[in-house]
Coordinates of C-alpha atoms and ligand atoms in Angstrom, one line a residue:
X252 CA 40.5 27.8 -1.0
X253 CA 41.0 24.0 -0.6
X254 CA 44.3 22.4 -0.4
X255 CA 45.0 20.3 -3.5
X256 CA 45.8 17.4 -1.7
X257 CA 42.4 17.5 0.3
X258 CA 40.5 17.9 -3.5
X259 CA 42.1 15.1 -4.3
X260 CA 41.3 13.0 -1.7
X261 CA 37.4 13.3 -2.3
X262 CA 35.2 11.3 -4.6
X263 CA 34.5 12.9 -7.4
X264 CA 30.6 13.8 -6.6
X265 CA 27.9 11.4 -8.9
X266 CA 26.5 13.1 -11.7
X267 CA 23.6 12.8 -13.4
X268 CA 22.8 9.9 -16.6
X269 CA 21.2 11.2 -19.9
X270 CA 21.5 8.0 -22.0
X271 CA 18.7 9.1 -24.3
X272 CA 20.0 13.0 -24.9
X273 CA 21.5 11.7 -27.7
X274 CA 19.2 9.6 -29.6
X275 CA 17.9 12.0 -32.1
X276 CA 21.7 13.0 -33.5
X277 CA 22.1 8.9 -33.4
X278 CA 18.7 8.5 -35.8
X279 CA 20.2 11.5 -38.1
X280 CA 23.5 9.8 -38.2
X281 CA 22.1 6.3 -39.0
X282 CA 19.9 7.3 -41.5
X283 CA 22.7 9.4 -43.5
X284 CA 25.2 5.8 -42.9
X285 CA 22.7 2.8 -42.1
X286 CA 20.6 0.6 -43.7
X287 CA 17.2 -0.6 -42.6
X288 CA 16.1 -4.4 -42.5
X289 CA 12.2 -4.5 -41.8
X290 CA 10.5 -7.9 -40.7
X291 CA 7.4 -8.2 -38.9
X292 CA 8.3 -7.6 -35.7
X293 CA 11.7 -6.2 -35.5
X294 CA 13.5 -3.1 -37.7
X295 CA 16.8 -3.3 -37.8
X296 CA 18.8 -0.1 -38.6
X297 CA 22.8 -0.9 -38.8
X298 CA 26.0 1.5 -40.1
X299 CA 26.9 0.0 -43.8
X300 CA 30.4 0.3 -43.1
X301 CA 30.8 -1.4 -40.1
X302 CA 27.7 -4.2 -40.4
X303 CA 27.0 -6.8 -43.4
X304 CA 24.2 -7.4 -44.9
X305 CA 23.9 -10.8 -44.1
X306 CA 25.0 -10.3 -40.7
X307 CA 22.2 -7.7 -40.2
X308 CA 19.7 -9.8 -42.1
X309 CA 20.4 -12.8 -39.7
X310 CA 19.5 -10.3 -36.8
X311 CA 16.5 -8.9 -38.2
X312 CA 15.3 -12.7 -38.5
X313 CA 16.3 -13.5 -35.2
X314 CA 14.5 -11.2 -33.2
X315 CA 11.3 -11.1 -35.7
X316 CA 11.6 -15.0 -34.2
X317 CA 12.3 -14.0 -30.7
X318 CA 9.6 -10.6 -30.6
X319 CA 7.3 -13.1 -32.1
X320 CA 8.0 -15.4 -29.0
X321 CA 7.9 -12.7 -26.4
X322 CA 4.4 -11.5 -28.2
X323 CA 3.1 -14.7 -27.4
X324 CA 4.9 -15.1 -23.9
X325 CA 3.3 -11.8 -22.8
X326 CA -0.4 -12.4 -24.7
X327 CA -0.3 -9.5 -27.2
X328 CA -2.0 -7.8 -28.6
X329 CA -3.6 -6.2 -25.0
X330 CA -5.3 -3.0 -25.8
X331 CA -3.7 -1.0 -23.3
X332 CA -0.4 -1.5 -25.0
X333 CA 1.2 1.9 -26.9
X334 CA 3.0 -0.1 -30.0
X335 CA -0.1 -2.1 -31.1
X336 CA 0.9 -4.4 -33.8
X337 CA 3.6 -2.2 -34.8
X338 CA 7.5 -4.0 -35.1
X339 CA 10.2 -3.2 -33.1
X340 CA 12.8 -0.5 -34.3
X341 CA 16.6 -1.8 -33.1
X342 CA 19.0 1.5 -33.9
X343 CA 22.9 0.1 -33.4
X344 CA 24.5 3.3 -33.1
X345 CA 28.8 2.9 -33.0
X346 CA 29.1 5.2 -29.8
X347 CA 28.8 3.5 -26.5
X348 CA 26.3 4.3 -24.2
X349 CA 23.7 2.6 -21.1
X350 CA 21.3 0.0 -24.2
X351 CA 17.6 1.9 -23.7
X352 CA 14.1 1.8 -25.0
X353 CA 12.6 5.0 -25.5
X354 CA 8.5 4.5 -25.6
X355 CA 8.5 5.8 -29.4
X356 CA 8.3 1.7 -30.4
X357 CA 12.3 2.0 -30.3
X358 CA 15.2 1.0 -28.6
X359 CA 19.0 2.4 -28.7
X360 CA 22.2 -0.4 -28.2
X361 CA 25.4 0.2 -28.6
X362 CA 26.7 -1.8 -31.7
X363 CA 29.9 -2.7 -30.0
X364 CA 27.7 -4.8 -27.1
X365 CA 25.3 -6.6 -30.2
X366 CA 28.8 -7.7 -31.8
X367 CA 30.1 -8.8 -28.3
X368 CA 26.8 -10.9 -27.7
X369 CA 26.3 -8.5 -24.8
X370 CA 23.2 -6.7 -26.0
X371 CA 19.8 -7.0 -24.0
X372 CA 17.8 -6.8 -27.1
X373 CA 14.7 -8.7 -25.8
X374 CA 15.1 -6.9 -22.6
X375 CA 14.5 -3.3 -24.0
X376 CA 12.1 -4.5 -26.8
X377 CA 9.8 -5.7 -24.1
X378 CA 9.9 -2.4 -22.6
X379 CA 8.6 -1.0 -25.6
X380 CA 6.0 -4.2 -25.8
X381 CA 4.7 -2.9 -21.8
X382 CA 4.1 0.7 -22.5
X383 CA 1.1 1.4 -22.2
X384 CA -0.5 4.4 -23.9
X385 CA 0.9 8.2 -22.9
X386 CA 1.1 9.1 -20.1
X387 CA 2.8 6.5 -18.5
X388 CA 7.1 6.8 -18.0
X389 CA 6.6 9.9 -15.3
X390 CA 8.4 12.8 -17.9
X391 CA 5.1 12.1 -19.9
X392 CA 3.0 13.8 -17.7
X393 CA 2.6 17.3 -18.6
X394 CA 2.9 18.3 -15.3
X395 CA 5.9 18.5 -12.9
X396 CA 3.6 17.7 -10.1
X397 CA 2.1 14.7 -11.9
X398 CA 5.1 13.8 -13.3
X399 CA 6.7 13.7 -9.5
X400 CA 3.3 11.4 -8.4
X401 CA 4.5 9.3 -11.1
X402 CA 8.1 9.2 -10.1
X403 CA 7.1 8.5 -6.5
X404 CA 4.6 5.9 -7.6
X405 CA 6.9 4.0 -10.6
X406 CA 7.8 0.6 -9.2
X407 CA 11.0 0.3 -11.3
X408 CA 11.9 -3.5 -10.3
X409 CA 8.8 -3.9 -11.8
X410 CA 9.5 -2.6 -15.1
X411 CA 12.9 -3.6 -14.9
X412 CA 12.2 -7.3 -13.5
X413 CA 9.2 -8.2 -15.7
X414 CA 11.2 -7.5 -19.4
X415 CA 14.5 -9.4 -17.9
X416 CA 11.8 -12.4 -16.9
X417 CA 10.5 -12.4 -20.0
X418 CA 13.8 -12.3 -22.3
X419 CA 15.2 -14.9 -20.3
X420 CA 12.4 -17.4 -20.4
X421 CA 12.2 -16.8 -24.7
X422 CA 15.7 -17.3 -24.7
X423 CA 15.9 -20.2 -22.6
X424 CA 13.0 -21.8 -24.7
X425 CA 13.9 -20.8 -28.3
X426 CA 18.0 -20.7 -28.1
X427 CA 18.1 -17.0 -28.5
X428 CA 20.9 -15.2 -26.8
X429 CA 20.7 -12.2 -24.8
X430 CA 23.5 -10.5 -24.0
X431 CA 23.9 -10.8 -19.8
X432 CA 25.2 -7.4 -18.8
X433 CA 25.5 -7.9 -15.0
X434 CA 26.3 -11.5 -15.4
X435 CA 23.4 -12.9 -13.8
X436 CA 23.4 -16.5 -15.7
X437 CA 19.6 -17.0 -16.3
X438 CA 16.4 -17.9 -13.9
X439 CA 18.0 -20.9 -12.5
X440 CA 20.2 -18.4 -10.5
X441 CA 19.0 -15.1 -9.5
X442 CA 18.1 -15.8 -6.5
X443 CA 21.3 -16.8 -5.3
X444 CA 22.7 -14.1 -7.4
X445 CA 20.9 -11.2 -6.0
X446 CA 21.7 -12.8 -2.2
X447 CA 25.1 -12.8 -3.0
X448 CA 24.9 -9.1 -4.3
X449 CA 23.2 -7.5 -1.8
X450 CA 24.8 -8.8 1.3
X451 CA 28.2 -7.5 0.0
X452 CA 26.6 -3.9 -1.4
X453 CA 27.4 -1.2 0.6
X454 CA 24.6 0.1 -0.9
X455 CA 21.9 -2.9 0.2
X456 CA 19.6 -0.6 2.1
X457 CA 18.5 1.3 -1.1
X458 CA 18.5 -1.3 -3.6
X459 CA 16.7 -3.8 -0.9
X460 CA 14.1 -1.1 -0.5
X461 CA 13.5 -0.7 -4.1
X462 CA 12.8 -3.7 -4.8
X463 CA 9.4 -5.3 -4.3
X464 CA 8.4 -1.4 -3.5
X465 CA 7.4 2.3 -4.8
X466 CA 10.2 4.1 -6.6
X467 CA 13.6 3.6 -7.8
X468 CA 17.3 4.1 -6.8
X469 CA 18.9 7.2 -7.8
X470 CA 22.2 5.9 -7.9
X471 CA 21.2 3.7 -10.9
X472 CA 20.7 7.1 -13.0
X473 CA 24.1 8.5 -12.0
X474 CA 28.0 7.3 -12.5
X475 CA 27.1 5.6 -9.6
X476 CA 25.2 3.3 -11.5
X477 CA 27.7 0.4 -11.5
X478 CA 28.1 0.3 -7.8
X479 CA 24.3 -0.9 -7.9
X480 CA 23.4 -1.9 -11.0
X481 CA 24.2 -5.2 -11.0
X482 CA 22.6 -6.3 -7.3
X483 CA 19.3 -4.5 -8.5
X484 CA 18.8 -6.1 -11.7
X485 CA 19.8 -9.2 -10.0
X486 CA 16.9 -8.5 -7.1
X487 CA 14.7 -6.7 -9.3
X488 CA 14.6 -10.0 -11.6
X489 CA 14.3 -12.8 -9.1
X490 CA 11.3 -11.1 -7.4
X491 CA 9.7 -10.6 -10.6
X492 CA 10.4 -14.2 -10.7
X493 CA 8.4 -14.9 -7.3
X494 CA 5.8 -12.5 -8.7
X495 CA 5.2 -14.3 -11.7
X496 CA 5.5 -18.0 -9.6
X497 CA 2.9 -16.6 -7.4
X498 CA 0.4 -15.1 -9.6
X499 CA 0.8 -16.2 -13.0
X500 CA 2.6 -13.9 -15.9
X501 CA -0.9 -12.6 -17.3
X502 CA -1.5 -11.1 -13.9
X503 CA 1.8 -9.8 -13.6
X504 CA 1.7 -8.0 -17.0
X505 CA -1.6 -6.7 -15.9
X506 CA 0.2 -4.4 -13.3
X507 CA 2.0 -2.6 -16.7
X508 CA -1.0 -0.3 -17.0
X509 CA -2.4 -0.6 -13.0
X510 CA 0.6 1.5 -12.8
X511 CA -1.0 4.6 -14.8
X512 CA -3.7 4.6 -12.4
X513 CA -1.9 4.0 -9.0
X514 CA -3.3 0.4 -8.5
X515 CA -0.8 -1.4 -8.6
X516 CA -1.1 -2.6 -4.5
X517 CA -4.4 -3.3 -5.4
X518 CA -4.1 -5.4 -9.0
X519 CA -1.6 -7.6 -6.5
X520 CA -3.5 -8.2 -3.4
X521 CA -6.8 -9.3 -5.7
X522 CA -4.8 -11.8 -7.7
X523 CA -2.1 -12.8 -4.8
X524 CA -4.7 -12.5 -2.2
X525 CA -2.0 -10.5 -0.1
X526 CA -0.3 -7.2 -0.5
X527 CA 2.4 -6.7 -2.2
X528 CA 4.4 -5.7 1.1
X529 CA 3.4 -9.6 2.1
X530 CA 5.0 -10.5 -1.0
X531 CA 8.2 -9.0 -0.3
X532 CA 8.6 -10.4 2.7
X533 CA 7.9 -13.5 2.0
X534 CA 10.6 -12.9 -1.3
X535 CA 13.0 -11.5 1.3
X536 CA 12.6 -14.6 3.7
X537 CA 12.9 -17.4 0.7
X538 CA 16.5 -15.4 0.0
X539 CA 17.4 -15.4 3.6
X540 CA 17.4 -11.9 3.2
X541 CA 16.6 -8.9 6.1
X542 CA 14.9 -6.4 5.4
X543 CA 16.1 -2.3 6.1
Ligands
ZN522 ZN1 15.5 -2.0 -18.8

């Protein structure tokens, strides 16, 4: 027995995130109260009675512009790539929940955040444009063994860092506007964003270590995910930025399947002609950043 004043002096422990679990009741749902816009690129499934028409319509034509843009940004088609030449399906579901791709060629965002302007839509359609073929997200591998070498191996700032890159150098080109979540304000400032972030974080040890690195941090996939959220992405996207600065975007795309077959380290130190641990340093120090 605890005294009640002692329970309520602890933090409540973090608990687990399961943005997806609901995605199949939100496709039943829309498909019983939405209607469908198809364009090239991009499907856009919306609730009737909370969307127009022409509202949906000028968002279906919008991101058929901005897919097309990230398509030729990222030099698709690459035959590696899971979704082919297949468009993008955008579910708006009305409940509110973390915006996610889901590797089936679509992605899940809250309506309320696309009405707000807040909704990464580029973000998590490039996800979708970077898988490559099954397996590659580690609960793909039929395996729990394989699917913890995965885990272990998944360079998450990576796959994080590359879409924001990308959806923020279409939108800075083509007037597109994706929604900022964590308030990072564009290319221009990440770096001293992310500087900012992590010096403050009481975190900074784990998200510094993630980033540029192997493997992920937890807290982002529990309700501890705003205490970190926002210094990763921030960290995550400027080093993709040096990545990109330093070997070119085609090379940095070219580490979206290395990661399948664990070379990753190697893809960088060929093009870079230094490992990627070099490259992190040399991030760190350009951010007047220590390392942990
Ligand atoms: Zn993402």
């Amino acid at each position: 027995m605890v005294a009640a004043s002692r329970l309520v002096a602890q933090p409540a422990p973090a608990a687990r995130l399961d943005w997806s679990a609901d995605d199949t009741s939100r496709i039943a749902w829309l498909e019983q109260h939405g209607r469908t816009i198809v364009t090239r690129y991009a499907v856009v499934v919306a609730p009737t009675d909370s969307v127009s028409a022409a509202w949906q319509q000028a968002l279906a034509d919008s991101l058929d512009r901005g897919l097309a843009a990230v398509r030729r940004l990222i030099g698709a088609p690459m035959p590696w790539q899971r979704i082919a030449e297949r468009p993008v399906k955008f579910y708006l579901s009305p409940d509110r929940f973390v915006s996610h791709a889901s590797g089936h060629d679509a992605v899940f965002i809250s309506l309320w955040r696309a009405r707000d302007g807040m909704a990464p839509f580029l973000h998590e359609a490039t996800h979708e444009l970077l898988a490559a073929a099954p397996p590659f997200a580690p609960w793909e591998y039929p395996d729990s063994a394989a699917e913890a070498r995965a885990a272990a191996r998944w360079p998450l700032w990576l796959t994080e860092g590359i879409p924001d890159y990308v959806a923020q150098t279409v939108a800075a080109e083509s007037g597109w506007h994706e929604g900022d979540i964590f308030a990072i304000g564009g290319l221009a400032k990440v770096d001293s964003v992310c500087a900012a972030r992590v010096v403050t974080n009481g975190r900074r040890a784990e998200i510094i270590r993630a980033v540029g690195a192997a493997g992920r941090v937890e807290a982002l996939f529990t309700t501890d995910r705003a205490s970190v959220a926002p210094a990763f992405y921030a960290c995550a996207q400027s080093m993709a930025k040096y990545l990109v600065e330093t070997i070119g975007l085609t090379q940095a795309i070219a580490l979206f399947p290395a990661i399948k077959t664990n070379r990753v380290d190697e893809e960088v130190r060929r093009a870079a002609g230094v490992p990627l641990a070099e490259l992190r340093r040399r991030w760190l120090a350009r951010l007047r950043l220590s390392d942990v």
